[in-house]
């Protein structure tokens, strides 16, 4: 980072004895972006954050962004993902570009209003980090590129990333979708390039029992007993799941448990919702381990007249390796999921964005103005580096 320390003697004039005057050290950092670019970035970011766009309610922000991008000279296509929910695809003189720059316009609940504290230069509000910081920085970055490169870039802003990625999956399946060489995804990565993220598989464990008076429990089958025994097995299993040097341990979160209706009734049903973040192997392997660990509990429940089943949320995906071979960037791996596996194809893929994931879904979601500005520069750097490397590859192919 550029940083110049300029020593400024403060208020030399007007004091009787110059010898007693302390010399204040004032650190002046050169601006990262020209003022007009920085102002445009903050304006765009503020507008995006001010418009609430919790997943399922992305229409308004999408409409605003479409108009903004059209004002900037882009052609914008809307793709309807479900009723009143649209992905935006924006491009310049041609639709079939080599590079795609993408992020998501939906946020998690609840809505928190936008603020910009000018003293601390901290900008907050729901989505300020995840992922409207990325969206704004990507657009400003692309707008600053020269014609030839600019015309080889498309922007894609999808809905539904926070709840399973229906937006990106719809885009992946879009008829006439260009075949990109490079896709740059925006999510909060603390301005680092991410070399990969864990996979995931989620499931609901459902126990079925038979209700009875709690004074005569042998007349019923307690679904709560079944689920507790099952979770006990999973507590043991979760310390023995596949791991890898790159991603660490596979982890298992019992995110939600419920069962029964009252203390004096034998519970008829119980369930637990569980997410597994996969560090090695595949969802199939993890599924096999879970089913095996629960086998005896299921058999026992069935013998009593109850049951136990795992209902899988989706087929899940294994750990996702991501390209991070660009000089001058710090790198890391992350434990959260992204839209990356939802876009099928044989493209190079990168993941970068301003802000910290740890604040992203919290009530203190915020970042510094400087982080946004740095992201504009970094996205440009990333686009230029990747466009050069894929052009070289094409030349080598010839
Ligand atoms: C800005 O942040 C500072 C330091 O946390 C705080 O003292 C001040 O009240 C804030 N200003 C506003 C307008 O919220
Ligand atoms: C992985 O799990 C093992 C055993 O439970 C533990 O000792 C180790 O610290 C964990 N590693 C990480 C990176 O969390
Ligand atoms: Zn996100």
Short mmCIF file of C-alpha atoms and ligand atoms in Angstrom, two decimals:
data_model
loop_
_atom_site.label_atom_id
_atom_site.label_comp_id
_atom_site.label_asym_id
_atom_site.label_seq_id
_atom_site.Cartn_x
_atom_site.Cartn_y
_atom_site.Cartn_z
CA UNK A 1 0.00 0.00 0.00
CA UNK A 2 1.21 3.47 -0.80
CA UNK A 3 1.61 5.60 2.22
CA UNK A 4 3.56 8.80 2.45
CA UNK A 5 4.45 10.45 5.65
CA UNK A 6 4.71 14.16 5.29
CA UNK A 7 6.05 16.23 8.13
CA UNK A 8 4.18 19.46 8.43
CA UNK A 9 5.27 22.10 10.87
CA UNK A 10 2.00 23.34 12.23
CA UNK A 11 1.28 27.04 12.60
CA UNK A 12 4.80 28.36 12.56
CA UNK A 13 3.54 31.85 12.17
CA UNK A 14 2.14 33.72 15.11
CA UNK A 15 4.17 32.07 17.85
CA UNK A 16 6.77 34.00 19.72
CA UNK A 17 9.38 31.31 19.89
CA UNK A 18 9.62 28.91 17.00
CA UNK A 19 11.97 26.69 19.01
CA UNK A 20 9.19 25.58 21.35
CA UNK A 21 6.82 24.61 18.62
CA UNK A 22 6.30 20.88 18.27
CA UNK A 23 6.39 19.46 14.80
CA UNK A 24 3.23 17.45 14.32
CA UNK A 25 3.38 14.33 12.29
CA UNK A 26 0.52 14.28 9.90
CA UNK A 27 0.08 11.18 7.82
CA UNK A 28 -1.43 12.03 4.48
CA UNK A 29 -2.55 9.12 2.41
CA UNK A 30 -2.95 9.77 -1.27
CA UNK A 31 -6.50 9.06 -2.44
CA UNK A 32 -6.95 5.61 -3.97
CA UNK A 33 -9.37 6.87 -6.60
CA UNK A 34 -10.02 10.23 -8.25
CA UNK A 35 -12.63 12.13 -6.28
CA UNK A 36 -15.34 11.87 -8.93
CA UNK A 37 -14.87 8.09 -9.20
CA UNK A 38 -14.93 7.70 -5.44
CA UNK A 39 -18.12 9.79 -5.22
CA UNK A 40 -19.79 7.69 -7.90
CA UNK A 41 -18.77 4.51 -6.08
CA UNK A 42 -20.24 5.74 -2.79
CA UNK A 43 -23.41 6.92 -4.51
CA UNK A 44 -23.94 3.58 -6.25
CA UNK A 45 -23.20 1.62 -3.08
CA UNK A 46 -25.55 3.78 -1.02
CA UNK A 47 -28.43 3.42 -3.49
CA UNK A 48 -28.01 -0.35 -3.58
CA UNK A 49 -27.92 -0.70 0.21
CA UNK A 50 -30.85 1.69 0.73
CA UNK A 51 -33.12 -0.51 -1.35
CA UNK A 52 -34.10 -3.52 0.74
CA UNK A 53 -33.60 -6.73 -1.23
CA UNK A 54 -33.94 -9.67 1.13
CA UNK A 55 -34.07 -12.89 -0.92
CA UNK A 56 -37.42 -13.15 -2.75
CA UNK A 57 -37.74 -9.36 -2.75
CA UNK A 58 -35.06 -8.42 -5.28
CA UNK A 59 -37.35 -6.78 -7.87
CA UNK A 60 -36.95 -3.18 -6.76
CA UNK A 61 -33.18 -3.16 -6.48
CA UNK A 62 -32.96 -5.02 -9.80
CA UNK A 63 -35.08 -2.39 -11.55
CA UNK A 64 -33.02 0.42 -10.11
CA UNK A 65 -29.77 -1.25 -11.09
CA UNK A 66 -31.02 -1.95 -14.62
CA UNK A 67 -31.75 1.74 -15.13
CA UNK A 68 -28.37 2.71 -13.67
CA UNK A 69 -26.48 0.33 -15.95
CA UNK A 70 -28.44 1.48 -19.00
CA UNK A 71 -27.57 5.07 -18.14
CA UNK A 72 -23.93 4.00 -18.20
CA UNK A 73 -24.37 2.67 -21.72
CA UNK A 74 -24.79 -1.05 -21.07
CA UNK A 75 -27.34 -3.25 -22.75
CA UNK A 76 -29.21 -5.00 -19.93
CA UNK A 77 -31.10 -8.26 -20.24
CA UNK A 78 -33.46 -9.41 -17.52
CA UNK A 79 -33.87 -13.12 -16.85
CA UNK A 80 -36.96 -14.03 -14.88
CA UNK A 81 -35.98 -16.61 -12.24
CA UNK A 82 -39.37 -16.74 -10.56
CA UNK A 83 -42.27 -14.30 -10.30
CA UNK A 84 -40.91 -10.74 -10.03
CA UNK A 85 -37.37 -11.93 -9.47
CA UNK A 86 -34.82 -11.12 -12.16
CA UNK A 87 -31.15 -11.73 -12.88
CA UNK A 88 -29.45 -8.85 -14.72
CA UNK A 89 -26.99 -9.48 -17.52
CA UNK A 90 -25.25 -6.33 -18.78
CA UNK A 91 -22.77 -5.94 -21.63
CA UNK A 92 -21.41 -3.39 -24.10
CA UNK A 93 -21.13 -3.74 -27.87
CA UNK A 94 -21.25 -7.53 -27.92
CA UNK A 95 -23.07 -10.14 -25.88
CA UNK A 96 -20.57 -12.93 -26.32
CA UNK A 97 -17.73 -11.78 -24.06
CA UNK A 98 -14.72 -13.69 -22.67
CA UNK A 99 -15.02 -12.30 -19.17
CA UNK A 100 -17.96 -12.36 -16.81
CA UNK A 101 -17.95 -10.35 -13.59
CA UNK A 102 -20.68 -11.40 -11.19
CA UNK A 103 -22.19 -11.07 -7.74
CA UNK A 104 -25.61 -11.23 -6.09
CA UNK A 105 -28.19 -8.56 -5.28
CA UNK A 106 -30.17 -10.42 -2.61
CA UNK A 107 -29.36 -10.17 1.10
CA UNK A 108 -30.15 -12.09 4.27
CA UNK A 109 -32.83 -10.71 6.65
CA UNK A 110 -33.46 -8.51 8.53
CA UNK A 111 -33.06 -5.14 6.82
CA UNK A 112 -30.68 -2.65 8.46
CA UNK A 113 -30.65 0.93 7.15
CA UNK A 114 -27.63 2.47 5.40
CA UNK A 115 -25.28 4.76 7.26
CA UNK A 116 -21.97 6.43 6.52
CA UNK A 117 -20.04 7.69 9.51
CA UNK A 118 -17.82 10.38 8.01
CA UNK A 119 -15.61 10.53 11.12
CA UNK A 120 -14.62 6.88 10.99
CA UNK A 121 -15.39 6.47 7.27
CA UNK A 122 -17.31 3.32 8.12
CA UNK A 123 -20.23 2.48 5.87
CA UNK A 124 -22.82 0.02 7.10
CA UNK A 125 -26.25 -1.46 6.60
CA UNK A 126 -27.63 -4.76 5.38
CA UNK A 127 -25.86 -5.84 2.24
CA UNK A 128 -23.16 -3.16 2.56
CA UNK A 129 -20.64 -6.01 2.65
CA UNK A 130 -22.52 -9.06 1.37
CA UNK A 131 -22.58 -8.41 -1.47
CA UNK A 132 -23.48 -4.85 -2.52
CA UNK A 133 -19.91 -3.79 -1.75
CA UNK A 134 -18.79 -6.21 -4.44
CA UNK A 135 -21.56 -5.18 -6.84
CA UNK A 136 -20.72 -1.47 -6.62
CA UNK A 137 -16.96 -1.98 -6.82
CA UNK A 138 -17.30 -4.32 -9.80
CA UNK A 139 -19.40 -1.85 -11.78
CA UNK A 140 -17.12 1.12 -11.08
CA UNK A 141 -14.07 -1.04 -11.86
CA UNK A 142 -15.46 -2.15 -15.22
CA UNK A 143 -16.58 1.38 -16.16
CA UNK A 144 -12.98 2.56 -15.80
CA UNK A 145 -11.59 0.09 -18.32
CA UNK A 146 -10.61 0.95 -21.87
CA UNK A 147 -12.97 0.32 -24.77
CA UNK A 148 -11.50 -2.90 -26.10
CA UNK A 149 -11.39 -4.62 -22.72
CA UNK A 150 -14.66 -3.04 -21.66
CA UNK A 151 -16.37 -4.58 -24.69
CA UNK A 152 -15.13 -8.03 -23.71
CA UNK A 153 -16.76 -7.96 -20.27
CA UNK A 154 -20.27 -8.80 -19.14
CA UNK A 155 -21.71 -8.09 -15.73
CA UNK A 156 -24.12 -10.53 -14.09
CA UNK A 157 -26.08 -9.78 -10.94
CA UNK A 158 -28.16 -12.68 -9.69
CA UNK A 159 -30.96 -13.18 -7.20
CA UNK A 160 -31.29 -15.94 -4.62
CA UNK A 161 -27.64 -16.53 -3.69
CA UNK A 162 -28.37 -16.52 0.02
CA UNK A 163 -30.92 -19.33 -0.11
CA UNK A 164 -29.42 -21.93 -2.40
CA UNK A 165 -28.57 -20.12 -5.62
CA UNK A 166 -31.69 -20.44 -7.75
CA UNK A 167 -30.65 -17.28 -9.63
CA UNK A 168 -27.24 -18.56 -10.68
CA UNK A 169 -28.63 -22.00 -11.53
CA UNK A 170 -31.20 -20.39 -13.79
CA UNK A 171 -28.48 -18.35 -15.47
CA UNK A 172 -26.35 -21.45 -15.88
CA UNK A 173 -29.23 -23.09 -17.75
CA UNK A 174 -30.05 -20.01 -19.84
CA UNK A 175 -30.44 -20.74 -23.53
CA UNK A 176 -27.85 -18.90 -25.65
CA UNK A 177 -25.69 -18.29 -22.62
CA UNK A 178 -22.20 -17.23 -23.74
CA UNK A 179 -19.34 -19.57 -22.92
CA UNK A 180 -17.06 -17.44 -20.78
CA UNK A 181 -13.31 -18.01 -20.41
CA UNK A 182 -13.05 -16.24 -17.06
CA UNK A 183 -15.65 -15.61 -14.37
CA UNK A 184 -14.93 -13.32 -11.43
CA UNK A 185 -17.28 -13.77 -8.47
CA UNK A 186 -17.78 -11.10 -5.80
CA UNK A 187 -18.27 -12.07 -2.15
CA UNK A 188 -16.62 -10.62 0.96
CA UNK A 189 -13.07 -12.01 1.03
CA UNK A 190 -11.19 -9.26 2.89
CA UNK A 191 -9.68 -8.22 -0.44
CA UNK A 192 -7.96 -11.59 -0.87
CA UNK A 193 -8.23 -14.12 -3.65
CA UNK A 194 -9.92 -17.26 -2.45
CA UNK A 195 -8.29 -20.53 -3.51
CA UNK A 196 -11.29 -22.65 -2.63
CA UNK A 197 -14.21 -23.18 -0.30
CA UNK A 198 -15.71 -26.11 1.51
CA UNK A 199 -18.54 -28.15 0.07
CA UNK A 200 -21.90 -28.62 1.75
CA UNK A 201 -24.68 -31.08 2.26
CA UNK A 202 -27.75 -30.32 4.34
CA UNK A 203 -30.47 -32.56 5.66
CA UNK A 204 -33.44 -32.78 7.98
CA UNK A 205 -33.50 -35.70 10.34
CA UNK A 206 -37.10 -36.74 10.94
CA UNK A 207 -38.14 -39.03 13.79
CA UNK A 208 -41.59 -40.56 13.88
CA UNK A 209 -43.03 -41.89 17.15
CA UNK A 210 -46.41 -42.56 18.70
CA UNK A 211 -48.08 -40.25 21.21
CA UNK A 212 -49.12 -41.51 24.66
CA UNK A 213 -49.69 -40.26 28.20
CA UNK A 214 -46.33 -39.55 29.84
CA UNK A 215 -47.39 -41.71 32.79
CA UNK A 216 -47.52 -44.72 30.47
CA UNK A 217 -44.62 -44.13 28.10
CA UNK A 218 -44.44 -47.81 27.15
CA UNK A 219 -47.75 -47.33 25.33
CA UNK A 220 -46.11 -44.89 22.91
CA UNK A 221 -42.85 -44.37 21.06
CA UNK A 222 -40.94 -41.21 21.86
CA UNK A 223 -39.76 -39.45 18.71
CA UNK A 224 -37.65 -37.25 21.00
CA UNK A 225 -35.81 -40.29 22.37
CA UNK A 226 -35.15 -41.39 18.79
CA UNK A 227 -33.82 -38.01 17.66
CA UNK A 228 -31.65 -37.62 20.76
CA UNK A 229 -30.10 -41.03 20.24
CA UNK A 230 -29.54 -40.22 16.56
CA UNK A 231 -27.88 -36.90 17.39
CA UNK A 232 -25.68 -38.71 19.92
CA UNK A 233 -24.42 -40.95 17.13
CA UNK A 234 -23.80 -37.91 14.92
CA UNK A 235 -21.87 -36.16 17.72
CA UNK A 236 -19.48 -39.09 17.70
CA UNK A 237 -19.38 -39.30 13.91
CA UNK A 238 -18.64 -35.63 13.41
CA UNK A 239 -15.19 -35.98 14.97
CA UNK A 240 -14.38 -38.63 12.39
CA UNK A 241 -15.44 -37.02 9.15
CA UNK A 242 -13.02 -36.57 6.22
CA UNK A 243 -10.59 -33.67 6.47
CA UNK A 244 -7.95 -32.14 4.25
CA UNK A 245 -4.90 -30.00 4.67
CA UNK A 246 -6.37 -27.32 2.43
CA UNK A 247 -9.80 -26.98 4.04
CA UNK A 248 -9.31 -28.39 7.56
CA UNK A 249 -12.06 -30.44 9.22
CA UNK A 250 -15.48 -31.27 7.89
CA UNK A 251 -17.88 -29.71 10.39
CA UNK A 252 -21.47 -30.56 11.28
CA UNK A 253 -23.91 -28.00 12.72
CA UNK A 254 -27.12 -28.99 14.49
CA UNK A 255 -28.78 -25.73 13.54
CA UNK A 256 -32.35 -26.47 14.57
CA UNK A 257 -33.97 -29.11 16.78
CA UNK A 258 -37.61 -29.48 17.71
CA UNK A 259 -39.87 -32.25 18.92
CA UNK A 260 -43.02 -33.08 20.82
CA UNK A 261 -45.80 -30.84 22.10
CA UNK A 262 -45.73 -30.87 25.90
CA UNK A 263 -43.85 -32.29 28.88
CA UNK A 264 -46.63 -34.73 29.71
CA UNK A 265 -47.08 -36.18 26.23
CA UNK A 266 -44.84 -38.78 24.62
CA UNK A 267 -43.53 -37.01 21.51
CA UNK A 268 -45.04 -38.13 18.24
CA UNK A 269 -42.61 -36.28 15.96
CA UNK A 270 -39.20 -34.65 16.23
CA UNK A 271 -36.75 -33.18 13.76
CA UNK A 272 -33.31 -31.69 13.46
CA UNK A 273 -31.87 -29.57 10.63
CA UNK A 274 -28.20 -30.17 10.05
CA UNK A 275 -25.59 -28.63 7.75
CA UNK A 276 -22.32 -30.39 6.98
CA UNK A 277 -19.44 -28.29 5.58
CA UNK A 278 -17.35 -30.72 3.61
CA UNK A 279 -13.54 -30.41 3.71
CA UNK A 280 -12.72 -33.59 1.78
CA UNK A 281 -14.47 -36.30 -0.16
CA UNK A 282 -17.91 -35.90 -1.70
CA UNK A 283 -21.47 -35.40 -0.47
CA UNK A 284 -22.13 -39.06 -1.37
CA UNK A 285 -19.35 -40.25 0.94
CA UNK A 286 -20.60 -38.06 3.79
CA UNK A 287 -24.19 -39.25 3.21
CA UNK A 288 -22.98 -42.84 3.41
CA UNK A 289 -21.21 -42.20 6.72
CA UNK A 290 -24.29 -40.53 8.19
CA UNK A 291 -26.69 -43.25 7.07
CA UNK A 292 -24.37 -45.87 8.46
CA UNK A 293 -24.02 -44.07 11.80
CA UNK A 294 -27.82 -43.91 12.15
CA UNK A 295 -28.54 -47.46 11.01
CA UNK A 296 -28.94 -49.02 14.46
CA UNK A 297 -31.06 -46.17 15.81
CA UNK A 298 -33.36 -46.47 12.80
CA UNK A 299 -33.72 -50.25 13.17
CA UNK A 300 -34.50 -49.92 16.87
CA UNK A 301 -37.08 -47.18 16.22
CA UNK A 302 -38.75 -49.30 13.56
CA UNK A 303 -38.92 -52.33 15.85
CA UNK A 304 -40.81 -50.17 18.36
CA UNK A 305 -43.20 -48.92 15.68
CA UNK A 306 -41.49 -45.59 15.03
CA UNK A 307 -39.07 -44.50 12.31
CA UNK A 308 -36.09 -42.31 11.50
CA UNK A 309 -35.26 -40.75 8.13
CA UNK A 310 -32.79 -38.29 6.68
CA UNK A 311 -34.30 -35.96 4.05
CA UNK A 312 -31.53 -34.34 2.01
CA UNK A 313 -31.97 -30.67 1.07
CA UNK A 314 -30.25 -31.15 -2.28
CA UNK A 315 -27.45 -33.24 -3.69
CA UNK A 316 -24.94 -30.79 -2.22
CA UNK A 317 -21.46 -30.30 -3.61
CA UNK A 318 -17.89 -31.25 -2.70
CA UNK A 319 -15.14 -28.73 -1.83
CA UNK A 320 -14.78 -26.18 -4.62
CA UNK A 321 -11.26 -25.40 -5.82
CA UNK A 322 -10.96 -21.88 -7.22
CA UNK A 323 -8.20 -20.28 -9.30
CA UNK A 324 -6.02 -17.89 -7.35
CA UNK A 325 -2.94 -17.68 -9.54
CA UNK A 326 -2.72 -13.92 -9.90
CA UNK A 327 0.36 -12.14 -8.64
CA UNK A 328 0.09 -9.46 -6.01
CA UNK A 329 -2.93 -10.82 -4.17
CA UNK A 330 -3.02 -12.45 -0.75
CA UNK A 331 -4.87 -15.75 -0.76
CA UNK A 332 -7.00 -17.83 1.61
CA UNK A 333 -9.67 -20.51 1.78
CA UNK A 334 -13.14 -20.01 3.25
CA UNK A 335 -15.85 -22.13 4.87
CA UNK A 336 -18.89 -20.52 3.32
CA UNK A 337 -20.70 -21.54 0.19
CA UNK A 338 -20.97 -19.44 -2.96
CA UNK A 339 -22.67 -19.47 -6.34
CA UNK A 340 -19.46 -20.73 -7.97
CA UNK A 341 -20.49 -24.41 -8.23
CA UNK A 342 -23.90 -23.33 -9.59
CA UNK A 343 -22.40 -21.96 -12.82
CA UNK A 344 -21.51 -24.93 -14.97
CA UNK A 345 -18.79 -24.71 -17.58
CA UNK A 346 -15.12 -24.94 -18.22
CA UNK A 347 -14.08 -21.43 -17.25
CA UNK A 348 -11.38 -20.06 -15.00
CA UNK A 349 -13.00 -18.75 -11.86
CA UNK A 350 -11.91 -16.24 -9.27
CA UNK A 351 -13.45 -15.09 -6.00
CA UNK A 352 -12.67 -11.67 -4.55
CA UNK A 353 -14.55 -8.95 -2.71
CA UNK A 354 -14.29 -6.14 -0.17
CA UNK A 355 -15.27 -6.60 3.47
CA UNK A 356 -15.14 -9.33 6.03
CA UNK A 357 -17.38 -12.39 5.99
CA UNK A 358 -17.58 -12.46 9.80
CA UNK A 359 -19.63 -9.26 9.87
CA UNK A 360 -21.54 -10.06 6.69
CA UNK A 361 -24.68 -11.64 8.13
CA UNK A 362 -24.57 -9.72 11.43
CA UNK A 363 -26.35 -6.62 12.73
CA UNK A 364 -23.08 -4.70 12.43
CA UNK A 365 -22.45 -5.40 8.76
CA UNK A 366 -20.11 -2.62 7.64
CA UNK A 367 -16.87 -1.80 5.84
CA UNK A 368 -14.55 1.13 5.36
CA UNK A 369 -14.77 3.46 2.40
CA UNK A 370 -11.15 2.63 1.66
CA UNK A 371 -11.95 -1.07 1.36
CA UNK A 372 -14.54 -0.27 -1.31
CA UNK A 373 -12.06 1.89 -3.19
CA UNK A 374 -9.33 -0.71 -2.95
CA UNK A 375 -11.75 -3.27 -4.37
CA UNK A 376 -12.25 -1.13 -7.48
CA UNK A 377 -8.50 -1.11 -8.09
CA UNK A 378 -8.18 -4.82 -7.32
CA UNK A 379 -11.04 -5.83 -9.62
CA UNK A 380 -9.39 -3.87 -12.42
CA UNK A 381 -6.06 -5.53 -11.71
CA UNK A 382 -7.72 -8.92 -11.65
CA UNK A 383 -9.61 -8.32 -14.90
CA UNK A 384 -6.51 -7.08 -16.70
CA UNK A 385 -4.33 -9.95 -15.42
CA UNK A 386 -6.86 -12.65 -16.28
CA UNK A 387 -7.67 -11.16 -19.67
CA UNK A 388 -3.97 -11.11 -20.54
CA UNK A 389 -3.45 -14.69 -19.38
CA UNK A 390 -6.39 -16.09 -21.31
CA UNK A 391 -5.34 -14.16 -24.43
CA UNK A 392 -1.89 -15.73 -24.09
CA UNK A 393 -3.45 -19.14 -23.76
CA UNK A 394 -5.44 -18.60 -26.93
CA UNK A 395 -2.30 -17.55 -28.76
CA UNK A 396 -0.48 -20.63 -27.48
CA UNK A 397 -3.31 -22.77 -28.76
CA UNK A 398 -2.79 -21.48 -32.29
C1 LIG B 1 -19.13 8.00 14.24
O1 LIG B 1 -18.34 7.11 14.96
C2 LIG B 1 -17.76 7.68 16.12
C3 LIG B 1 -16.77 6.68 16.71
O2 LIG B 1 -17.36 5.42 16.90
C4 LIG B 1 -18.87 8.04 17.08
O3 LIG B 1 -18.33 8.61 18.24
C5 LIG B 1 -19.80 9.02 16.41
O4 LIG B 1 -20.92 9.28 17.23
C6 LIG B 1 -20.30 8.47 15.08
N1 LIG B 1 -21.03 9.50 14.36
C7 LIG B 1 -22.29 9.34 13.99
C8 LIG B 1 -22.90 10.49 13.24
O5 LIG B 1 -22.94 8.34 14.26
C1 LIG B 2 -9.82 -30.90 13.53
O1 LIG B 2 -10.33 -31.81 14.46
C2 LIG B 2 -9.35 -32.35 15.34
C3 LIG B 2 -9.99 -33.47 16.12
O2 LIG B 2 -11.27 -33.12 16.55
C4 LIG B 2 -8.80 -31.22 16.20
O3 LIG B 2 -7.83 -31.70 17.08
C5 LIG B 2 -8.20 -30.17 15.29
O4 LIG B 2 -7.78 -29.06 16.05
C6 LIG B 2 -9.22 -29.70 14.24
N1 LIG B 2 -8.55 -28.86 13.28
C7 LIG B 2 -8.99 -27.65 12.97
C8 LIG B 2 -8.22 -26.92 11.95
O5 LIG B 2 -9.98 -27.16 13.48
ZN1 LIG B 3 -22.85 -13.26 -0.41
#
